[in-house]
Coordinates of C-alpha atoms and ligand atoms in Angstrom, one line a residue:
M2 CA -32.1 -0.5 -43.6
P3 CA -31.3 -2.5 -40.5
E4 CA -30.6 -0.4 -37.4
Q5 CA -26.9 0.2 -37.0
S6 CA -25.3 -1.4 -34.0
P7 CA -24.3 1.2 -31.4
F8 CA -20.9 -0.4 -31.4
D9 CA -20.2 0.2 -35.1
L10 CA -18.8 3.7 -35.2
A11 CA -18.4 5.6 -38.4
E12 CA -14.8 6.1 -39.6
G13 CA -13.3 8.9 -37.6
D14 CA -16.3 9.4 -35.3
P15 CA -15.3 12.1 -32.8
F16 CA -17.4 10.5 -30.1
G17 CA -15.5 7.3 -29.9
P18 CA -13.9 5.4 -26.9
H19 CA -11.4 8.2 -26.2
N20 CA -14.2 10.8 -25.7
L21 CA -17.1 9.4 -23.7
P22 CA -18.8 12.7 -22.7
Y23 CA -21.5 12.8 -20.1
G24 CA -25.0 14.1 -20.4
V25 CA -28.5 13.9 -19.1
F26 CA -31.4 12.5 -21.2
S27 CA -34.9 11.3 -21.1
T28 CA -36.9 9.1 -23.6
A29 CA -40.3 9.5 -25.1
A30 CA -41.4 6.4 -23.1
A31 CA -40.4 8.0 -19.8
P32 CA -40.2 11.8 -20.4
D33 CA -40.1 12.7 -16.7
R34 CA -37.2 10.3 -15.9
R35 CA -33.9 12.1 -16.3
R36 CA -30.9 9.8 -16.5
L37 CA -27.2 10.1 -16.9
G38 CA -25.9 9.0 -20.3
V39 CA -22.6 8.7 -22.1
R40 CA -22.5 9.6 -25.8
Y41 CA -20.9 6.9 -27.9
G42 CA -21.1 7.6 -31.7
R43 CA -24.7 8.4 -32.6
H44 CA -26.1 6.6 -29.5
V45 CA -26.5 7.4 -25.8
L46 CA -25.5 4.7 -23.3
D47 CA -27.9 4.7 -20.2
L48 CA -25.5 5.0 -17.3
S49 CA -28.2 4.5 -14.7
A50 CA -28.7 1.0 -16.0
L51 CA -25.1 0.1 -16.6
P52 CA -24.1 -1.3 -13.2
S53 CA -26.9 -3.8 -13.1
A54 CA -26.3 -5.0 -16.7
L55 CA -22.7 -6.0 -16.2
P56 CA -21.2 -8.9 -14.2
P57 CA -19.7 -7.8 -10.9
V58 CA -16.1 -8.0 -12.0
V59 CA -16.5 -5.2 -14.6
R60 CA -19.4 -3.4 -13.0
P61 CA -18.8 0.3 -12.7
P62 CA -18.4 1.4 -9.1
H63 CA -20.5 4.2 -7.6
A64 CA -23.9 3.1 -8.9
A65 CA -25.7 5.6 -6.7
L66 CA -23.9 8.5 -8.4
L67 CA -24.8 7.1 -11.8
A68 CA -28.5 6.8 -10.8
A69 CA -28.8 10.6 -10.1
P70 CA -30.9 12.8 -12.4
T71 CA -28.0 15.3 -12.8
L72 CA -24.2 15.1 -13.0
N73 CA -23.7 17.0 -9.8
P74 CA -23.3 14.1 -7.4
L75 CA -20.7 12.6 -9.8
L76 CA -19.0 16.0 -10.1
A77 CA -18.8 16.4 -6.4
A78 CA -17.2 12.9 -5.9
G79 CA -13.8 14.0 -7.1
R80 CA -11.1 13.0 -9.5
T81 CA -10.4 9.4 -8.3
V82 CA -14.1 8.6 -8.7
W83 CA -14.2 10.3 -12.1
Q84 CA -11.3 8.1 -13.3
E85 CA -12.8 4.9 -12.0
V86 CA -16.2 5.5 -13.6
R87 CA -14.5 6.6 -16.9
A88 CA -12.3 3.5 -17.0
A89 CA -15.3 1.2 -16.3
V90 CA -17.4 2.9 -19.0
R91 CA -14.6 2.5 -21.5
T92 CA -14.2 -1.1 -20.7
A93 CA -17.9 -1.6 -21.1
V94 CA -18.1 -0.1 -24.6
T95 CA -14.9 -1.7 -25.9
A96 CA -14.9 -5.3 -24.5
T97 CA -16.8 -7.3 -27.0
E98 CA -18.0 -10.0 -24.6
H99 CA -20.5 -7.5 -22.9
R100 CA -22.2 -6.4 -26.1
P101 CA -25.3 -8.6 -25.7
A102 CA -25.9 -7.2 -22.2
L103 CA -25.2 -3.6 -23.2
T104 CA -27.0 -3.3 -26.5
P105 CA -30.5 -2.7 -24.9
L106 CA -28.9 0.2 -22.9
F107 CA -28.2 2.3 -26.0
H108 CA -30.7 4.8 -27.3
P109 CA -30.3 6.4 -30.8
L110 CA -29.2 10.0 -30.2
D111 CA -32.1 11.4 -32.3
E112 CA -34.7 9.6 -30.2
V113 CA -33.8 11.1 -26.8
T114 CA -34.3 14.5 -25.3
L115 CA -31.2 16.1 -23.9
H116 CA -31.3 18.3 -20.8
L117 CA -29.0 20.7 -19.1
P118 CA -26.5 18.1 -17.7
F119 CA -25.6 19.8 -14.4
E120 CA -27.1 22.3 -12.0
V121 CA -25.0 25.4 -12.6
A122 CA -23.7 26.9 -9.4
D123 CA -21.8 30.1 -10.1
Y124 CA -21.1 31.3 -13.6
V125 CA -18.0 33.3 -14.4
D126 CA -17.0 34.6 -17.8
F127 CA -13.5 35.7 -18.7
Y128 CA -12.1 37.8 -21.5
S129 CA -8.9 35.9 -22.3
S130 CA -8.3 36.2 -26.0
E131 CA -5.8 39.0 -26.7
H132 CA -7.1 39.2 -30.3
H133 CA -10.7 39.6 -29.1
A134 CA -9.9 42.0 -26.4
T135 CA -7.8 44.1 -28.7
N136 CA -10.4 44.1 -31.5
V137 CA -13.3 45.0 -29.1
G138 CA -11.2 47.7 -27.4
R139 CA -10.6 49.4 -30.7
I140 CA -14.3 49.3 -31.5
F141 CA -15.6 50.4 -28.1
R142 CA -12.8 52.9 -27.3
P143 CA -11.4 54.1 -30.6
D144 CA -9.6 57.0 -28.9
G145 CA -8.0 55.0 -26.0
A146 CA -5.7 52.0 -25.6
A147 CA -7.1 48.8 -27.0
L148 CA -6.1 46.8 -24.0
P149 CA -6.7 48.1 -20.5
P150 CA -3.5 48.3 -18.4
N151 CA -4.4 45.3 -16.3
W152 CA -5.1 43.0 -19.2
K153 CA -1.7 41.2 -19.4
H154 CA -1.3 41.0 -15.6
L155 CA -4.5 39.1 -14.8
P156 CA -7.3 37.3 -16.5
I157 CA -10.2 39.8 -16.5
G158 CA -13.6 38.3 -15.8
Y159 CA -17.1 39.0 -14.4
H160 CA -19.8 37.1 -12.6
G161 CA -22.6 36.2 -14.9
R162 CA -26.1 34.8 -14.3
S163 CA -26.1 31.1 -13.7
G164 CA -29.9 30.8 -13.7
T165 CA -30.1 31.6 -17.4
V166 CA -27.5 29.1 -18.6
V167 CA -29.5 26.9 -21.0
V168 CA -28.8 23.7 -22.9
T169 CA -28.3 23.6 -26.6
G170 CA -31.5 23.7 -28.6
T171 CA -33.1 26.1 -26.3
P172 CA -34.5 29.1 -28.3
V173 CA -33.0 32.5 -27.5
V174 CA -35.5 35.3 -27.1
R175 CA -34.2 38.6 -28.3
P176 CA -34.0 40.8 -25.2
N177 CA -35.6 44.2 -24.7
G178 CA -33.6 46.8 -22.9
Q179 CA -32.3 50.2 -22.6
R180 CA -29.9 50.8 -25.4
K181 CA -27.8 53.6 -26.8
V182 CA -25.3 53.5 -29.6
P183 CA -22.9 56.4 -30.2
T184 CA -25.0 58.0 -32.8
D185 CA -28.1 58.2 -30.5
A186 CA -28.6 61.4 -28.5
E187 CA -30.5 59.7 -25.8
P188 CA -31.1 56.0 -24.7
T189 CA -34.2 54.3 -25.9
F190 CA -36.1 51.2 -24.8
G191 CA -36.9 48.3 -27.1
P192 CA -35.6 45.1 -28.7
S193 CA -31.8 44.8 -29.0
G194 CA -30.9 45.6 -32.6
R195 CA -27.4 44.3 -32.2
L196 CA -27.8 40.7 -31.0
D197 CA -24.5 38.9 -31.2
I198 CA -22.8 35.6 -30.4
E199 CA -19.6 34.8 -28.5
A200 CA -18.0 31.5 -29.3
E201 CA -16.4 30.3 -26.0
V202 CA -15.1 27.2 -24.2
G203 CA -16.5 26.4 -20.8
F204 CA -15.0 24.5 -17.8
I205 CA -17.1 22.8 -15.2
V206 CA -16.0 22.5 -11.6
G207 CA -16.5 19.2 -9.9
A208 CA -14.8 19.1 -6.6
P209 CA -15.5 22.1 -4.4
S210 CA -12.8 24.1 -2.5
A211 CA -12.8 25.5 1.0
H212 CA -13.7 29.2 1.6
T213 CA -10.5 31.2 2.2
E214 CA -8.2 28.6 0.5
P215 CA -7.0 29.5 -3.0
V216 CA -6.8 26.8 -5.6
G217 CA -3.3 26.9 -7.1
L218 CA -2.4 26.2 -10.7
G219 CA -1.3 22.7 -9.9
A220 CA -4.7 21.8 -8.5
F221 CA -6.5 22.4 -11.8
R222 CA -7.1 18.7 -12.5
D223 CA -8.3 18.0 -9.0
H224 CA -11.2 20.5 -9.4
V225 CA -12.2 20.7 -13.0
F226 CA -14.3 17.8 -14.3
G227 CA -14.8 18.6 -17.9
V228 CA -15.3 20.9 -20.9
C229 CA -18.1 22.1 -23.0
L230 CA -18.9 24.8 -25.6
V231 CA -20.5 28.0 -24.6
N232 CA -22.4 30.6 -26.7
D233 CA -22.4 33.8 -24.6
W234 CA -25.3 35.6 -26.4
S235 CA -24.6 39.4 -26.2
A236 CA -26.8 42.4 -26.9
R237 CA -24.2 44.9 -28.0
D238 CA -26.4 48.0 -27.9
I239 CA -27.5 47.3 -24.4
Q240 CA -23.9 46.3 -23.4
A241 CA -22.3 49.4 -24.9
W242 CA -24.5 51.7 -22.9
E243 CA -24.5 49.9 -19.5
Y244 CA -21.0 48.4 -19.2
L245 CA -19.2 51.4 -17.6
P246 CA -18.0 51.2 -14.9
L247 CA -18.9 47.7 -13.6
G248 CA -18.9 45.6 -16.8
P249 CA -21.6 43.5 -18.5
F250 CA -25.0 43.1 -17.0
L251 CA -28.3 42.9 -18.8
G252 CA -26.6 42.8 -22.2
K253 CA -25.4 39.3 -21.4
S254 CA -27.7 37.8 -18.6
F255 CA -30.7 37.0 -20.8
A256 CA -29.3 33.6 -22.0
T257 CA -26.0 31.6 -22.2
S258 CA -26.1 28.4 -24.1
V259 CA -24.0 25.3 -23.3
S260 CA -23.4 21.9 -24.8
A261 CA -25.5 18.9 -23.7
W262 CA -22.3 16.9 -23.4
I263 CA -19.5 17.4 -20.9
T264 CA -16.3 15.9 -22.1
P265 CA -14.0 14.8 -19.3
L266 CA -10.8 16.9 -18.9
D267 CA -8.7 13.7 -19.2
A268 CA -10.0 13.3 -22.8
F269 CA -8.0 16.4 -23.8
D270 CA -4.5 15.2 -22.8
E271 CA -3.3 15.0 -26.4
A272 CA -4.7 18.5 -27.1
R273 CA -2.6 20.2 -24.5
T274 CA -0.5 23.0 -25.9
P275 CA 1.6 25.9 -24.5
P276 CA -0.2 29.2 -24.4
P277 CA 1.3 32.1 -26.4
A278 CA 4.5 33.6 -25.0
R279 CA 4.1 36.1 -22.2
D280 CA 5.4 39.7 -22.6
F281 CA 6.8 39.7 -19.0
P282 CA 7.0 37.4 -16.0
L283 CA 3.7 36.9 -14.2
L284 CA 3.0 37.1 -10.5
P285 CA 3.9 33.8 -8.9
Y286 CA 0.3 32.6 -8.5
L287 CA -0.2 32.9 -12.3
D288 CA 3.3 31.8 -13.4
D289 CA 2.7 28.6 -15.3
S290 CA 6.1 28.4 -16.9
A291 CA 7.0 25.3 -14.9
M292 CA 3.6 23.7 -15.2
E293 CA 2.2 21.2 -17.8
P294 CA 1.0 23.1 -20.9
G295 CA -2.2 25.0 -20.0
G296 CA -3.6 25.7 -23.4
F297 CA -5.9 23.3 -25.4
D298 CA -5.9 22.8 -29.1
I299 CA -9.6 23.0 -29.5
R300 CA -10.8 24.0 -33.0
I301 CA -14.2 25.7 -33.1
E302 CA -16.4 26.2 -36.1
V303 CA -19.3 28.7 -36.0
T304 CA -22.1 28.4 -38.5
V305 CA -25.1 30.6 -39.0
N306 CA -28.2 29.1 -40.7
G307 CA -25.9 26.2 -41.8
E308 CA -23.3 28.5 -43.5
H309 CA -19.7 28.7 -42.3
L310 CA -18.9 31.9 -40.4
S311 CA -15.5 31.3 -38.8
N312 CA -13.0 28.9 -37.2
P313 CA -11.9 30.4 -33.8
P314 CA -8.8 28.6 -32.5
F315 CA -8.8 28.0 -28.7
S316 CA -5.0 27.4 -28.7
A317 CA -4.5 31.2 -29.3
M318 CA -6.0 32.1 -25.9
Y319 CA -3.6 34.2 -23.8
W320 CA -4.8 33.1 -20.4
T321 CA -5.3 29.4 -19.7
A322 CA -8.2 27.8 -17.8
A323 CA -5.8 26.9 -15.0
Q324 CA -4.8 30.5 -14.6
Q325 CA -8.4 31.6 -14.7
L326 CA -9.2 29.1 -11.9
A327 CA -6.2 30.2 -9.8
H328 CA -7.1 33.9 -10.3
M329 CA -10.8 33.5 -9.4
T330 CA -9.9 31.8 -6.1
V331 CA -6.7 33.7 -5.1
N332 CA -8.8 36.0 -2.8
G333 CA -10.2 33.0 -1.0
A334 CA -13.4 32.7 -2.9
S335 CA -14.5 29.1 -2.9
L336 CA -15.5 26.8 -5.7
R337 CA -18.8 25.0 -5.7
T338 CA -19.7 21.8 -7.5
G339 CA -21.3 22.9 -10.7
D340 CA -19.5 26.2 -11.1
L341 CA -19.1 27.1 -14.8
F342 CA -16.3 29.3 -16.0
A343 CA -16.1 30.3 -19.6
S344 CA -13.0 31.4 -21.5
G345 CA -14.3 34.6 -23.1
T346 CA -14.8 35.0 -26.8
V347 CA -12.3 32.9 -28.7
S348 CA -10.7 34.8 -31.5
G349 CA -7.5 34.2 -33.4
P350 CA -5.3 36.6 -35.4
E351 CA -6.8 35.8 -38.8
P352 CA -10.0 37.3 -40.3
D353 CA -11.6 33.8 -40.5
Q354 CA -10.8 33.2 -36.8
L355 CA -13.1 35.7 -35.1
G356 CA -15.6 34.5 -32.5
C357 CA -18.3 37.2 -32.7
L358 CA -20.1 39.4 -35.2
L359 CA -19.0 42.5 -33.5
E360 CA -15.4 41.7 -34.6
I361 CA -16.3 40.1 -37.9
T362 CA -18.2 43.2 -39.0
Q363 CA -15.9 45.6 -37.2
G364 CA -18.8 47.0 -35.2
K365 CA -20.9 47.8 -38.2
G366 CA -23.2 44.8 -38.3
P367 CA -25.3 43.2 -39.5
Y368 CA -26.1 41.3 -36.3
L369 CA -28.5 38.4 -35.8
Q370 CA -32.0 38.5 -37.3
D371 CA -35.0 36.8 -35.8
G372 CA -35.1 33.2 -37.0
D373 CA -31.3 32.9 -37.4
E374 CA -29.9 29.7 -36.0
V375 CA -26.3 29.7 -34.7
T376 CA -24.3 26.5 -34.1
L377 CA -20.9 26.1 -32.4
A378 CA -19.1 22.8 -33.0
A379 CA -15.5 21.8 -32.1
W380 CA -13.0 19.1 -31.9
A381 CA -9.6 18.5 -30.5
P382 CA -6.8 16.1 -31.4
G383 CA -7.1 12.8 -29.5
P384 CA -4.8 9.8 -29.1
E385 CA -3.7 7.8 -32.2
G386 CA -4.9 10.4 -34.7
T387 CA -8.5 10.4 -33.4
R388 CA -10.6 13.4 -32.8
I389 CA -12.4 14.4 -29.6
G390 CA -15.7 16.1 -30.4
L391 CA -17.3 18.6 -28.1
G392 CA -21.1 18.6 -27.9
E393 CA -22.4 21.3 -30.3
V394 CA -24.3 24.3 -29.1
T395 CA -27.2 25.5 -31.2
G396 CA -29.7 28.2 -30.6
R397 CA -32.4 29.9 -32.8
V398 CA -33.3 33.6 -32.2
L399 CA -36.9 34.3 -31.5
P400 CA -38.5 37.8 -31.7
A401 CA -38.4 40.0 -28.6
P402 CA -41.5 40.1 -26.4
E403 CA -44.0 42.7 -27.4
L404 CA -43.2 46.0 -25.6
G405 CA -46.8 45.9 -24.3
T406 CA -45.8 42.9 -22.1
V407 CA -43.0 44.9 -20.4
P408 CA -44.2 46.4 -17.1
A409 CA -44.0 50.1 -17.5
A410 CA -44.6 51.4 -14.0
A411 CA -44.6 50.1 -10.5
G412 CA -47.9 48.2 -9.9
A413 CA -48.9 48.4 -13.6
G414 CA -48.1 44.7 -14.1
A415 CA -49.8 43.8 -17.3
G416 CA -48.1 46.2 -19.6
S417 CA -48.3 49.5 -21.4
E418 CA -51.9 49.3 -22.3
A419 CA -52.8 48.8 -18.7
T420 CA -50.6 51.6 -17.6
T421 CA -52.7 54.1 -19.4
T422 CA -55.5 53.5 -17.0
A423 CA -53.6 52.2 -13.9
P424 CA -52.7 54.6 -11.2
R425 CA -49.1 55.8 -11.3
D426 CA -46.8 56.8 -8.4
G427 CA -47.7 60.3 -7.3
T428 CA -51.0 60.5 -9.0
Ligands
CA9 CA1 -18.2 36.4 -23.1

């Protein structure tokens, strides 16, 4: 079979000229050379080589930004530059006269290695689905109110661990930890027995903001570069024991998976949708009633080992990404290029629309087994009936490290076998 031209997209391909997501790739021929790429259909266009391949009149500007090994310099450059580069890339892939020059710049998707596309600065995770928060509240606090009293006044969030954000395809090692479920009399230490997923949508900050200067709702497009999928892996037994009173910690920080492709925010203009009606007027810095619709009609599918699990609808989220951004900076906290903020588990009102196993099994399990592979995929409506695909997020669960490899006492280092002969504190 002759190799398919990169310009011949399959009917309805969700990675067509209206999408053009950015990523970072390397090839087998140059495994140490990370380059920016744009996904087009089943191919990756080498952005680093694009400026020199085109005649000056259509050459993308900002060649230095496109030659970087991560997206961060492009992210930092701001919205005008993002629009100029995107327009130039779209012209390059759609104008037929450039095809001979561009064809050598395409690599088949299955022949490249994809890397984490940006250096993650700060990572914040929200909790913005009313359905998810209500379901989890009923499971974790069966005798209390499902939603805490602040929930409809502000988008609740916490600061996560940016250093363990990993790209799709990275295996996820089951964490060891201190865990206690309600039926346990005492906490025990060992592999999480309740490893779960959380299907979420992530937003990547490009342009930074100044310390002490809040970013208002209307500045969302000036700061947010693009969108990806996020799997916020969660160890429920560790989480349930540790989370009071300061929130998630080790039950979440062992791994967070993101797409290899960052779709520009502008690709979602057709997908904008109003969020659900609010129960009462919000404080002015969160009041989006006069703003452009802040929700996004992004339709997620979760599969486990290739089998359909659920279809969480992002349009059902109570708090929007613009409100989350306004809230996380309203105290003067600044944004940095590469900040990632995730929506919180996306769950809708229907049984087939839940974004984690905790909800799907109503807290009873089963949870993930070693060897299970979880994939999040999603699309949003694009212009003229097209679909905008988000880069999928896949991860396979690997067994927990042997308990003997966990340091058991200060200075013991090598593990439990060594601790039986190593000196202990006070002895
Ligand atoms: Ca989460």
